Coordinates of C-alpha atoms in Angstrom, one line a residue:
X56 CA 127.5 -74.2 4.0
X57 CA 125.6 -70.9 3.2
X58 CA 126.2 -69.5 6.7
X59 CA 129.8 -70.7 6.6
X60 CA 130.2 -68.9 3.2
X61 CA 128.8 -65.7 4.7
X62 CA 131.2 -65.9 7.6
X63 CA 134.2 -66.4 5.3
X64 CA 133.1 -63.4 3.2
X65 CA 132.5 -61.2 6.2
X66 CA 136.0 -62.1 7.5
X67 CA 137.5 -61.0 4.2
X68 CA 135.4 -57.8 4.0
X69 CA 136.3 -56.8 7.5
X70 CA 139.9 -58.0 7.6
X71 CA 141.1 -58.2 4.0
X72 CA 144.7 -58.7 5.1
X73 CA 144.0 -60.5 8.4
X74 CA 145.5 -63.7 9.6
X75 CA 142.5 -65.8 8.3
X76 CA 142.0 -63.9 5.0
X77 CA 143.9 -66.4 2.9
X78 CA 142.1 -69.4 4.5
X79 CA 138.8 -67.7 3.9
X80 CA 139.5 -67.1 0.3
X81 CA 140.4 -70.8 -0.2
X82 CA 137.2 -71.9 1.5
X83 CA 135.1 -69.6 -0.6
X84 CA 136.8 -70.9 -3.7
X85 CA 136.2 -74.5 -2.7
X86 CA 132.5 -73.8 -2.0
X87 CA 132.1 -72.1 -5.4
X88 CA 133.8 -75.0 -7.2
X89 CA 131.5 -77.6 -5.5
X90 CA 128.6 -75.5 -6.7
X91 CA 130.1 -75.6 -10.2
X92 CA 130.4 -71.8 -10.1
X93 CA 133.9 -72.0 -11.7
X94 CA 134.1 -68.3 -12.5
X95 CA 133.7 -67.4 -8.9
X96 CA 136.0 -70.1 -7.8
X97 CA 138.7 -68.8 -10.1
X98 CA 138.1 -65.3 -8.8
X99 CA 138.9 -66.3 -5.2
X100 CA 141.8 -68.5 -6.2
X101 CA 143.4 -65.7 -8.2
X102 CA 143.0 -63.4 -5.3
X103 CA 144.6 -65.9 -3.0
X104 CA 147.5 -66.4 -5.4
X105 CA 148.1 -62.7 -6.0
X106 CA 147.5 -61.2 -2.5
X107 CA 149.0 -64.0 -0.4
X108 CA 152.0 -65.4 -2.3
X109 CA 153.6 -66.7 0.8
X110 CA 150.5 -68.3 2.2
X111 CA 150.6 -71.9 3.5
X112 CA 147.5 -72.5 1.3
X113 CA 149.3 -72.0 -2.0
X114 CA 149.5 -75.7 -2.7
X115 CA 145.7 -75.9 -2.1
X116 CA 145.3 -72.9 -4.3
X117 CA 147.2 -74.5 -7.2
X118 CA 145.3 -77.8 -6.8
X119 CA 141.9 -76.3 -6.8
X120 CA 142.9 -74.0 -9.7
X121 CA 143.9 -77.0 -11.6
X122 CA 140.6 -78.7 -10.7
X123 CA 138.6 -75.6 -11.8
X124 CA 140.5 -75.3 -15.1
X125 CA 140.1 -79.1 -15.8
X126 CA 136.4 -78.8 -15.1
X127 CA 136.1 -76.1 -17.7
X128 CA 138.2 -77.9 -20.2
X129 CA 141.2 -75.6 -20.2
X130 CA 143.9 -78.3 -20.3
X131 CA 146.8 -76.0 -20.6
X132 CA 145.9 -73.9 -17.6
X133 CA 145.0 -77.1 -15.6
X134 CA 148.4 -78.6 -16.5
X135 CA 150.3 -75.5 -15.3
X136 CA 148.4 -75.5 -12.0
X137 CA 148.8 -79.2 -11.2
X138 CA 152.5 -79.0 -12.1
X139 CA 152.8 -76.2 -9.5
X140 CA 150.9 -78.2 -6.9
X141 CA 153.2 -81.2 -7.4
X142 CA 156.2 -79.2 -6.4
X143 CA 155.2 -79.2 -2.8
X144 CA 156.5 -81.6 -0.1
X145 CA 155.7 -85.3 -0.7
X146 CA 154.1 -85.3 2.7
X147 CA 151.4 -82.8 1.7
X148 CA 147.9 -84.3 1.9
X149 CA 147.1 -83.3 -1.7
X150 CA 150.2 -84.8 -3.4
X151 CA 148.6 -88.1 -4.5
X152 CA 145.6 -86.3 -5.9
X153 CA 147.8 -83.6 -7.5
X154 CA 150.0 -86.1 -9.3
X155 CA 147.0 -88.2 -10.4
X156 CA 145.1 -85.2 -11.9
X157 CA 148.3 -84.0 -13.5
X158 CA 148.6 -87.4 -15.1
X159 CA 144.9 -87.2 -16.3
X160 CA 145.5 -83.7 -17.7
X161 CA 148.6 -84.7 -19.6
X162 CA 147.0 -87.9 -20.9
X163 CA 144.1 -85.9 -22.3
X164 CA 146.6 -83.6 -23.9
X165 CA 148.4 -86.5 -25.5
X166 CA 151.5 -85.8 -23.4
X167 CA 152.0 -89.4 -22.5
X168 CA 155.5 -89.4 -21.0
X169 CA 154.5 -86.7 -18.5
X170 CA 151.2 -88.6 -17.8
X171 CA 153.1 -91.8 -17.1
X172 CA 155.6 -90.1 -14.8
X173 CA 152.8 -88.7 -12.6
X174 CA 150.8 -91.9 -12.6
X175 CA 153.8 -93.9 -11.6
X176 CA 154.7 -91.3 -8.9
X177 CA 151.3 -92.1 -7.3
X178 CA 151.6 -95.9 -7.5
X179 CA 155.2 -95.9 -6.2
X180 CA 155.0 -93.2 -3.5
X181 CA 151.4 -93.6 -2.3
X182 CA 150.4 -97.2 -3.1
X183 CA 147.8 -97.3 -0.3
X184 CA 146.1 -94.0 -1.2
X185 CA 142.7 -93.7 -2.7
X186 CA 144.3 -92.5 -5.9
X187 CA 146.6 -95.5 -6.5
X188 CA 144.0 -97.7 -8.3
X189 CA 143.0 -94.7 -10.5
X190 CA 146.6 -94.0 -11.3
X191 CA 147.2 -97.6 -12.3
X192 CA 144.1 -97.5 -14.5
X193 CA 145.6 -94.3 -16.1
X194 CA 148.7 -96.3 -16.9
X195 CA 146.6 -99.1 -18.4
X196 CA 144.7 -96.5 -20.6
X197 CA 148.0 -95.0 -21.8
X198 CA 149.3 -98.5 -22.4
X199 CA 146.3 -99.3 -24.5
X200 CA 146.6 -96.1 -26.4
X201 CA 150.3 -96.7 -27.2
X202 CA 150.2 -100.5 -27.3
X203 CA 152.7 -100.6 -24.6
X204 CA 151.7 -102.7 -21.6
X205 CA 155.1 -102.5 -20.0
X206 CA 153.8 -99.3 -18.5
X207 CA 152.0 -101.4 -16.0
X208 CA 154.3 -102.5 -13.1
X209 CA 156.2 -105.6 -14.3
X210 CA 155.9 -107.0 -10.9
X211 CA 152.1 -107.1 -11.1
X212 CA 150.8 -110.5 -12.1
X213 CA 148.3 -110.8 -15.0
X214 CA 145.5 -111.8 -12.6
X215 CA 146.0 -108.6 -10.6
X216 CA 145.8 -106.5 -13.8
X217 CA 142.5 -108.3 -14.7
X218 CA 141.2 -107.7 -11.2
X219 CA 142.0 -104.0 -11.4
X220 CA 140.2 -103.8 -14.8
X221 CA 137.1 -105.4 -13.4
X222 CA 137.1 -103.3 -10.2
X223 CA 137.6 -100.0 -12.1
X224 CA 135.0 -100.8 -14.8
X225 CA 132.4 -102.9 -13.0
X226 CA 133.0 -102.0 -9.4
X227 CA 133.6 -105.7 -8.6
X228 CA 136.3 -108.4 -8.8
X229 CA 136.0 -111.1 -11.4
X230 CA 134.4 -114.3 -10.3
X231 CA 136.6 -117.4 -9.9
X232 CA 135.2 -118.7 -13.1
X233 CA 135.7 -115.5 -15.0
X234 CA 139.3 -115.1 -13.8
X235 CA 140.1 -118.8 -14.6
X236 CA 138.7 -118.5 -18.1
X237 CA 140.5 -115.3 -18.9
X238 CA 143.8 -116.5 -17.5
X239 CA 143.5 -119.7 -19.6
X240 CA 142.7 -117.6 -22.7
X241 CA 145.6 -115.3 -22.1
X242 CA 148.1 -118.1 -21.4
X243 CA 147.3 -119.6 -24.8
X244 CA 148.1 -116.4 -26.6
X245 CA 151.7 -115.3 -27.5
X246 CA 150.8 -111.6 -27.2
X247 CA 150.0 -110.9 -23.5
X248 CA 149.7 -107.2 -24.2
X249 CA 147.2 -107.7 -26.9
X250 CA 145.3 -110.2 -24.9
X251 CA 145.0 -107.9 -21.9
X252 CA 143.8 -105.2 -24.3
X253 CA 141.1 -107.5 -25.5
X254 CA 140.0 -108.1 -21.9
X255 CA 139.8 -104.4 -21.3
X256 CA 137.7 -103.8 -24.3
X257 CA 135.5 -106.8 -23.7
X258 CA 134.7 -105.5 -20.2
X259 CA 133.9 -102.1 -21.6
X260 CA 131.6 -103.5 -24.2
X261 CA 129.9 -105.9 -21.7
X262 CA 126.2 -105.5 -20.9
X263 CA 127.1 -105.1 -17.2
X264 CA 129.3 -102.1 -17.9
X265 CA 126.7 -100.5 -20.2
X266 CA 124.0 -101.1 -17.5
X267 CA 126.1 -99.6 -14.7
X268 CA 127.0 -96.5 -16.7

């Protein structure tokens, strides 16, 4: 990585407006981000944004700018960047991640309708992506916050919601006994939303969750 970084930097120094300058700036920004050198990452991303506005890497630039601002806690700047990234073609490889992190940023800001819209975009458009489960979990968290479990896809059965909660919190599916007991308990309650909320908090407060985290 160090030698690659030197090569990217040399490419920019020798050919600041060359054909590979924009790609080199992006790679330098990504390397800096992964080293948690967010100031340096922002420097390269701002250069890419300003010097190569027509670059094919502008979606990547917006995504990594959002990631950088989110890492540093600037939610307003992160939201602006992720919103820009989500305007790209749905076929772009970063679209699922861009919508998911846009949802996360809006949720942390308390902008729940916008968070829900982005989470649902992921679950509807990219259900098989690596971000789909995280987006569903985001919907669950917003639902718990707003006491509105209708945010979870109505077509999803209760056992599937329980399974997602276990996988997301404990990195495993519930055992047959756990699932049977929980389904029995929920079926006996008139308030399904409240019962699912109880399941979520029970898992979070379990010894297994505390031990794993």
